[in-house]
Coordinates of C-alpha atoms in Angstrom, one line a residue:
M1 CA 10.1 20.1 -7.8
A2 CA 12.5 21.3 -5.2
N3 CA 10.1 23.8 -3.7
N4 CA 7.8 21.0 -2.8
Y5 CA 10.3 19.5 -0.3
V6 CA 12.1 22.5 1.3
F7 CA 9.3 22.9 3.8
N8 CA 9.8 26.6 4.3
D9 CA 13.3 26.0 5.6
A10 CA 12.0 23.8 8.5
L11 CA 14.7 21.7 10.1
P12 CA 14.4 17.9 10.5
V13 CA 13.6 16.7 14.0
A14 CA 16.7 14.5 13.8
P15 CA 19.0 12.8 11.3
L16 CA 17.0 10.4 9.1
K17 CA 17.7 6.6 9.1
I18 CA 15.7 3.9 7.4
A19 CA 16.0 0.4 9.0
A20 CA 14.7 -1.8 6.2
L21 CA 14.3 -5.4 7.1
E22 CA 15.2 -8.0 4.4
S23 CA 11.5 -8.4 3.6
S24 CA 11.2 -4.8 2.4
K25 CA 14.6 -4.2 0.8
D26 CA 13.4 -3.6 -2.8
L27 CA 10.8 -1.0 -1.8
A28 CA 13.2 0.6 0.7
L29 CA 15.9 1.0 -2.1
K30 CA 13.4 2.9 -4.2
V31 CA 12.2 5.1 -1.3
N32 CA 15.9 5.8 -0.4
E33 CA 16.6 6.9 -4.0
H34 CA 13.7 9.4 -3.9
L35 CA 14.7 10.8 -0.5
V36 CA 18.3 11.4 -1.8
R37 CA 16.9 13.2 -4.8
F38 CA 14.4 15.2 -2.7
R39 CA 17.2 16.4 -0.4
Q40 CA 19.6 17.2 -3.2
N41 CA 16.9 19.3 -4.7
D42 CA 16.4 21.0 -1.3
T43 CA 20.1 21.8 -1.0
E44 CA 20.2 23.2 -4.6
E45 CA 17.1 25.3 -3.9
L46 CA 18.5 26.7 -0.6
I47 CA 21.8 27.6 -2.3
R48 CA 19.8 29.4 -5.0
R49 CA 18.0 31.4 -2.3
K50 CA 21.4 32.1 -0.6
K51 CA 20.3 30.2 2.5
D52 CA 22.1 27.6 4.5
L53 CA 20.3 24.7 6.0
N54 CA 23.2 24.2 8.4
Y55 CA 22.2 20.6 9.3
R56 CA 24.8 17.8 9.3
G57 CA 23.7 14.7 7.5
Y58 CA 20.8 16.3 5.7
D59 CA 22.2 15.6 2.2
V60 CA 23.8 12.2 2.1
D61 CA 24.3 9.4 -0.4
S62 CA 22.0 7.0 1.5
Y63 CA 19.6 6.9 4.4
L64 CA 19.5 3.1 4.7
L65 CA 20.7 1.7 8.1
D66 CA 23.2 -1.2 8.1
C67 CA 21.2 -3.7 10.1
M68 CA 20.2 -7.4 9.9
C69 CA 18.4 -10.2 11.8
P70 CA 20.6 -13.3 11.7
R71 CA 19.3 -16.7 13.0
F72 CA 20.8 -19.5 15.1
G73 CA 20.4 -23.1 14.1
T74 CA 17.4 -23.4 16.4
G75 CA 15.5 -20.8 14.5
E76 CA 16.0 -18.1 17.1
A77 CA 17.1 -14.7 15.9
K78 CA 18.6 -11.4 17.0
A79 CA 18.8 -7.9 15.6
V80 CA 22.3 -6.5 14.8
I81 CA 22.7 -2.8 14.0
N82 CA 26.2 -2.1 12.6
E83 CA 26.2 1.7 12.9
S84 CA 25.2 4.3 15.5
V85 CA 21.5 5.3 15.7
R86 CA 22.0 7.7 18.6
G87 CA 19.8 10.7 18.2
A88 CA 18.4 9.4 14.8
D89 CA 14.8 9.6 13.6
L90 CA 14.5 6.0 12.7
Y91 CA 12.0 4.4 10.3
A92 CA 11.8 0.6 10.6
M93 CA 10.3 -0.8 7.5
V94 CA 8.8 -4.3 7.2
D95 CA 6.7 -6.4 4.7
I96 CA 5.0 -9.1 6.8
T97 CA 3.6 -10.7 3.6
N98 CA 7.0 -11.6 2.1
Y99 CA 6.9 -15.4 2.0
S100 CA 9.9 -15.7 -0.3
L101 CA 12.4 -15.5 2.5
A102 CA 13.4 -18.6 4.4
Y103 CA 15.7 -19.7 7.2
S104 CA 17.1 -23.0 8.5
M105 CA 15.9 -24.6 11.7
Y106 CA 17.4 -27.9 12.8
G107 CA 18.3 -28.6 9.2
Y108 CA 14.8 -27.9 7.8
T109 CA 14.0 -24.9 5.7
N110 CA 11.2 -22.7 7.0
H111 CA 9.6 -19.9 5.0
M112 CA 9.1 -16.8 7.0
S113 CA 5.5 -16.2 8.2
P114 CA 4.0 -12.8 9.2
D115 CA 4.7 -13.8 12.8
D116 CA 8.4 -14.2 12.0
H117 CA 8.5 -10.8 10.2
Y118 CA 6.7 -9.1 13.1
Q119 CA 9.2 -10.6 15.6
D120 CA 12.1 -9.3 13.6
L121 CA 10.6 -5.9 13.5
K122 CA 10.4 -5.9 17.3
R123 CA 14.0 -7.0 17.5
I124 CA 15.1 -4.0 15.4
I125 CA 13.1 -1.7 17.6
G126 CA 14.5 -3.3 20.7
A127 CA 18.1 -2.8 19.5
S128 CA 17.6 0.9 18.7
V129 CA 14.8 2.5 20.8
A130 CA 17.0 3.2 23.8
T131 CA 19.3 5.6 21.9
A132 CA 17.3 6.7 18.8
H133 CA 15.6 10.1 19.1
R134 CA 12.4 8.6 17.7
V135 CA 11.3 5.3 16.3
N136 CA 8.7 5.0 13.6
V137 CA 7.3 1.9 12.0
I138 CA 6.4 1.6 8.3
M139 CA 4.2 -1.5 7.9
P140 CA 2.4 -1.2 4.6
F141 CA 0.3 -4.3 5.2
L142 CA -0.9 -4.0 8.8
Y143 CA 0.0 -7.1 10.8
E144 CA -3.1 -9.0 11.7
G145 CA -5.2 -6.2 10.2
R146 CA -8.0 -8.6 9.2
Q147 CA -8.4 -9.7 12.8
H148 CA -9.5 -6.2 13.9
K149 CA -12.8 -7.0 15.7
R150 CA -14.2 -9.7 17.9
S151 CA -17.4 -11.5 16.9
K152 CA -17.1 -14.4 19.4
R153 CA -14.4 -15.9 21.6
E154 CA -11.5 -14.7 19.5
S155 CA -8.2 -12.9 20.0
L156 CA -7.8 -9.2 18.9
D157 CA -4.4 -9.7 17.4
C158 CA -4.1 -6.4 15.6
A159 CA -5.0 -4.3 18.6
M160 CA -2.6 -6.3 20.8
A161 CA 0.2 -5.8 18.2
L162 CA -0.3 -2.0 18.1
E163 CA -0.4 -1.8 21.9
E164 CA 2.8 -3.8 22.0
L165 CA 4.6 -1.6 19.6
V166 CA 3.8 1.6 21.4
S167 CA 4.7 0.1 24.7
M168 CA 8.2 -0.6 23.2
G169 CA 8.5 3.1 22.5
V170 CA 7.3 3.5 18.9
S171 CA 6.1 7.0 18.2
N172 CA 4.3 6.6 14.8
I173 CA 2.9 3.7 12.9
I174 CA 2.6 4.2 9.1
T175 CA 0.4 1.8 7.1
F176 CA -1.5 1.7 3.8
D177 CA -5.2 1.0 3.2
A178 CA -5.8 -0.7 6.6
H179 CA -8.6 -3.3 6.4
D180 CA -10.4 -1.3 9.1
P181 CA -8.6 1.9 10.1
R182 CA -10.7 2.0 13.3
V183 CA -8.3 -0.4 14.8
Q184 CA -6.2 2.7 15.6
N185 CA -8.6 3.2 18.5
A186 CA -6.4 0.7 20.4
I187 CA -3.7 3.3 20.6
P188 CA -5.6 6.7 20.7
L189 CA -2.7 8.6 22.2
H190 CA -0.1 7.6 19.6
G191 CA 0.5 8.3 15.9
F192 CA -1.2 6.1 13.4
D193 CA -1.3 7.2 9.8
N194 CA -3.3 5.3 7.2
F195 CA -2.5 6.3 3.6
M196 CA -4.4 5.4 0.5
P197 CA -2.8 4.8 -3.0
T198 CA -5.8 6.1 -4.9
Y199 CA -3.9 8.7 -6.8
Q200 CA -1.3 6.2 -7.9
F201 CA -4.0 3.9 -9.2
V202 CA -5.6 6.7 -11.2
K203 CA -2.3 7.7 -12.6
T204 CA -1.4 4.1 -13.6
L205 CA -4.9 3.7 -15.2
F206 CA -4.5 6.8 -17.3
E207 CA -1.0 5.9 -18.4
H208 CA -2.1 2.5 -19.6
D209 CA -5.5 3.2 -21.1
R210 CA -5.4 5.8 -23.9
N211 CA -9.1 5.7 -24.6
L212 CA -10.7 5.9 -21.2
R213 CA -13.8 8.1 -21.1
I214 CA -14.4 9.5 -17.6
D215 CA -18.2 10.2 -17.4
K216 CA -21.3 8.4 -16.0
D217 CA -22.1 6.9 -19.3
H218 CA -18.8 5.1 -19.8
L219 CA -17.2 4.5 -16.4
M220 CA -18.4 3.1 -13.1
V221 CA -16.7 2.2 -9.8
I222 CA -17.7 -1.1 -8.1
S223 CA -17.3 -2.2 -4.5
P224 CA -17.0 -6.0 -4.3
D225 CA -18.5 -6.0 -0.8
E226 CA -19.7 -3.8 2.0
G227 CA -16.2 -3.4 3.5
A228 CA -14.9 -1.6 0.4
M229 CA -17.7 0.9 0.2
N230 CA -15.7 3.9 1.5
R231 CA -12.9 3.3 -1.0
A232 CA -15.4 3.0 -3.9
V233 CA -17.4 6.1 -2.9
Y234 CA -14.2 8.2 -2.6
L235 CA -12.9 7.2 -6.0
A236 CA -16.3 7.5 -7.7
N237 CA -16.8 11.0 -6.3
N238 CA -13.4 12.1 -7.5
L239 CA -13.9 10.7 -11.0
G240 CA -17.5 12.1 -11.1
V241 CA -19.1 8.7 -11.9
D242 CA -21.6 6.3 -10.4
M243 CA -20.8 3.4 -8.2
G244 CA -22.3 0.0 -7.5
M245 CA -21.9 -2.6 -4.8
F246 CA -22.1 -6.3 -4.5
Y247 CA -23.0 -7.9 -1.2
K248 CA -22.2 -11.5 -0.3
R249 CA -24.8 -14.0 0.8
R250 CA -23.0 -16.5 3.0
D251 CA -23.9 -19.8 4.6
Y252 CA -23.5 -19.1 8.3
S253 CA -24.2 -22.8 9.1
K254 CA -20.7 -23.8 7.8
I255 CA -17.1 -22.8 8.3
I256 CA -14.6 -23.6 5.5
D257 CA -11.0 -22.4 5.8
G258 CA -11.9 -20.3 8.8
R259 CA -14.8 -18.4 7.2
N260 CA -18.4 -18.8 6.2
P261 CA -18.6 -19.8 2.5
I262 CA -20.1 -17.4 0.0
V263 CA -23.4 -18.6 -1.6
A264 CA -24.0 -15.8 -4.1
H265 CA -23.1 -12.2 -4.9
E266 CA -26.0 -9.8 -5.2
F267 CA -25.6 -6.5 -7.1
L268 CA -26.9 -3.0 -6.1
G269 CA -26.5 -0.3 -8.7
S270 CA -27.4 1.0 -12.1
S271 CA -26.7 -0.8 -15.4
V272 CA -23.1 -1.6 -16.2
K273 CA -23.8 -2.5 -19.8
D274 CA -20.9 -1.5 -22.2
K275 CA -19.3 0.5 -19.4
T276 CA -15.7 0.2 -18.1
V277 CA -15.9 -0.8 -14.5
L278 CA -13.3 -0.4 -11.8
I279 CA -13.5 -2.9 -9.0
I280 CA -11.7 -1.4 -6.0
D281 CA -10.6 -3.2 -2.7
D282 CA -7.8 -3.3 -0.2
M283 CA -6.3 -6.7 -1.2
I284 CA -6.4 -9.8 -3.4
S285 CA -6.1 -12.7 -1.1
S286 CA -7.4 -15.9 -2.7
G287 CA -9.1 -13.8 -5.3
E288 CA -12.3 -15.8 -5.1
S289 CA -14.5 -12.9 -4.3
M290 CA -12.9 -10.6 -6.8
L291 CA -13.2 -13.1 -9.6
D292 CA -16.8 -13.9 -8.8
T293 CA -17.5 -10.1 -9.0
A294 CA -15.7 -9.8 -12.3
R295 CA -17.7 -12.7 -13.8
E296 CA -21.0 -11.2 -12.5
L297 CA -20.2 -7.9 -14.1
K298 CA -19.3 -9.5 -17.5
E299 CA -22.5 -11.5 -17.4
R300 CA -24.3 -8.1 -16.9
K301 CA -22.6 -7.0 -20.3
A302 CA -19.9 -4.8 -18.8
G303 CA -17.4 -3.6 -21.3
K304 CA -14.0 -3.7 -19.6
V305 CA -13.4 -5.0 -16.1
I306 CA -10.4 -3.6 -14.3
I307 CA -9.4 -4.7 -10.8
C308 CA -7.6 -2.2 -8.5
C309 CA -6.3 -3.5 -5.2
T310 CA -3.6 -2.2 -2.9
F311 CA -2.0 -5.5 -1.9
A312 CA -1.3 -8.4 -4.3
L313 CA -1.3 -11.5 -2.1
F314 CA -2.6 -14.2 -4.5
T315 CA -2.6 -16.8 -1.7
S316 CA -4.2 -19.4 -4.1
G317 CA -1.8 -18.7 -6.9
L318 CA -2.3 -17.1 -10.3
G319 CA -3.9 -19.9 -12.3
K320 CA -7.5 -18.7 -11.7
F321 CA -6.7 -15.2 -12.8
D322 CA -5.0 -16.5 -16.0
E323 CA -8.1 -18.5 -16.7
F324 CA -10.5 -15.5 -16.1
Y325 CA -8.3 -13.3 -18.3
H326 CA -8.3 -15.7 -21.2
K327 CA -12.1 -16.1 -20.8
G328 CA -12.4 -12.3 -21.0
Y329 CA -13.8 -11.9 -17.5
I330 CA -11.0 -9.5 -16.5
D331 CA -9.0 -7.0 -18.7
Y332 CA -6.2 -6.2 -16.3
V333 CA -5.3 -6.0 -12.6
I334 CA -3.6 -3.0 -10.9
T335 CA -1.9 -3.4 -7.5
S336 CA 0.7 -1.4 -5.6
N337 CA 4.4 -2.4 -5.0
L338 CA 4.0 -2.1 -1.3
N339 CA 4.3 -5.9 -0.7
Y340 CA 6.2 -8.8 -2.2
R341 CA 5.1 -9.8 -5.6
P342 CA 6.6 -13.0 -7.2
K343 CA 8.4 -12.7 -10.5
A344 CA 5.7 -14.8 -12.1
L345 CA 3.1 -12.1 -11.3
L346 CA 5.3 -9.3 -12.7
E347 CA 5.5 -11.2 -16.0
R348 CA 1.7 -11.6 -16.5
E349 CA 0.3 -9.6 -19.4
W350 CA -2.8 -8.8 -17.3
Y351 CA -0.8 -7.2 -14.5
L352 CA 0.0 -3.5 -13.9
E353 CA 2.0 -2.1 -11.0
A354 CA 1.3 1.3 -9.3
D355 CA 4.6 2.5 -7.9
I356 CA 4.1 4.0 -4.4
S357 CA 7.8 4.5 -3.5
K358 CA 7.8 8.2 -4.3
Y359 CA 4.6 8.8 -2.3
L360 CA 6.1 6.9 0.7
A361 CA 9.3 8.9 0.4
A362 CA 7.4 12.1 0.6
V363 CA 5.5 10.9 3.7
V364 CA 8.8 10.0 5.4
N365 CA 10.4 13.3 4.4
S366 CA 7.4 15.3 5.7
L367 CA 7.4 13.4 9.0
N368 CA 11.1 13.8 9.5
H369 CA 10.6 17.6 9.1
D370 CA 7.7 17.4 11.5
V371 CA 5.4 19.3 9.1
S372 CA 1.7 18.8 8.3
I373 CA 0.9 15.7 6.2
S374 CA -2.8 16.6 5.7
D375 CA -2.3 17.1 1.9
V376 CA -0.6 13.7 1.6
L377 CA -3.3 11.9 3.7
S378 CA -6.0 13.2 1.4
P379 CA -4.9 13.5 -2.3
T380 CA -8.2 14.7 -3.5
A381 CA -6.9 17.9 -5.1
K382 CA -4.2 15.9 -7.0
I383 CA -6.6 13.3 -8.3
Q384 CA -9.1 15.9 -9.5
K385 CA -6.3 17.9 -11.2
L386 CA -5.1 14.7 -12.9
V387 CA -8.6 14.0 -14.1
Q388 CA -9.1 17.5 -15.4
R389 CA -5.8 17.5 -17.3
Y390 CA -6.5 14.1 -18.8
Q391 CA -10.0 15.1 -20.0
A392 CA -8.6 18.4 -21.4
G393 CA -6.0 16.9 -23.6
G394 CA -6.4 13.1 -23.5
Y395 CA -3.5 10.7 -23.2
E396 CA -0.9 12.7 -25.2
Y397 CA -1.3 15.8 -23.1
F398 CA -1.4 13.7 -19.9
Q399 CA 2.0 12.2 -20.8
R400 CA 3.5 15.6 -21.0
I401 CA 2.4 16.8 -17.6
V402 CA 2.8 13.8 -15.2

């Protein structure tokens, strides 16, 4: 394991610090644990090679920065950093979807919105960018990522936010499964890395399902709409199976909850009868589209229906998913731990979690050493190796090698 993180003795660009806002504390703690372990392994490996890294602060007990964003009674806030960041390679981490946090304003309790989290992120940047060697932003769910294009007289919020961050001095923006990664065109001269959790989904799937058969006769990948096509094509090609797609027929004469209502889902693809189908997308928001897709697949005699989504938002609650699970429309749901998930979700028997913390720690470690991240950006080789090993020895063999 150590050899994977020594980076051919490359020195870090600067001492590493992670400024985790309250919204992302749980994920940041896990990332920090992996970073500590990686660098302890590095140190042990370099000692074994009789080499000296000769870099102060490389192997420490924690890389988390002591920082906070307290608020006044009016609801206004400020960033406070309680230790020096001079010369540090700073990674500011925020989860804009964490609605569990609240603050008091004129005696009323307000839950923090994505706008509140984004403002706190800017406060941390403003308090550190003047003295830090480099400031990077880790924003797993891209702020306003769904408002990435203009179809009429609308604001381009995501593009404006990206431009604002780089104008403040941010060097790199790290996100996961952006709704449309082309939004990075708003900042073409700055770093924007969009990572996919596909490998972690496949690993979680293999760990949970002992009898999965990976071939065209038994497995199929489904895109719930046109927007998820690229994700479905990538996964289907790596698994060596077919894919299908639903497209939404909408009523463009009406607008309900800010969007045109879906009239029907139409399917394009081969038969799903008796097959295990994986529905892949970037997020579960209300879940309406995902559940309609699952029901359509079951009505077409699909065997198992498994939902894989990067972000578990569940903006309309969990009740509908409970109902569809008990009716047999869905078998289980896999999402990442990149955003806040309520305790009620974690306790659902139909829910599985793909842990992305080690992957994110490897990304941060690589960027801090200023080395290539091409292998991390495209985990194709890792996925195919995982599939080959699983097919060669089934679940028991797989358990020994992951």
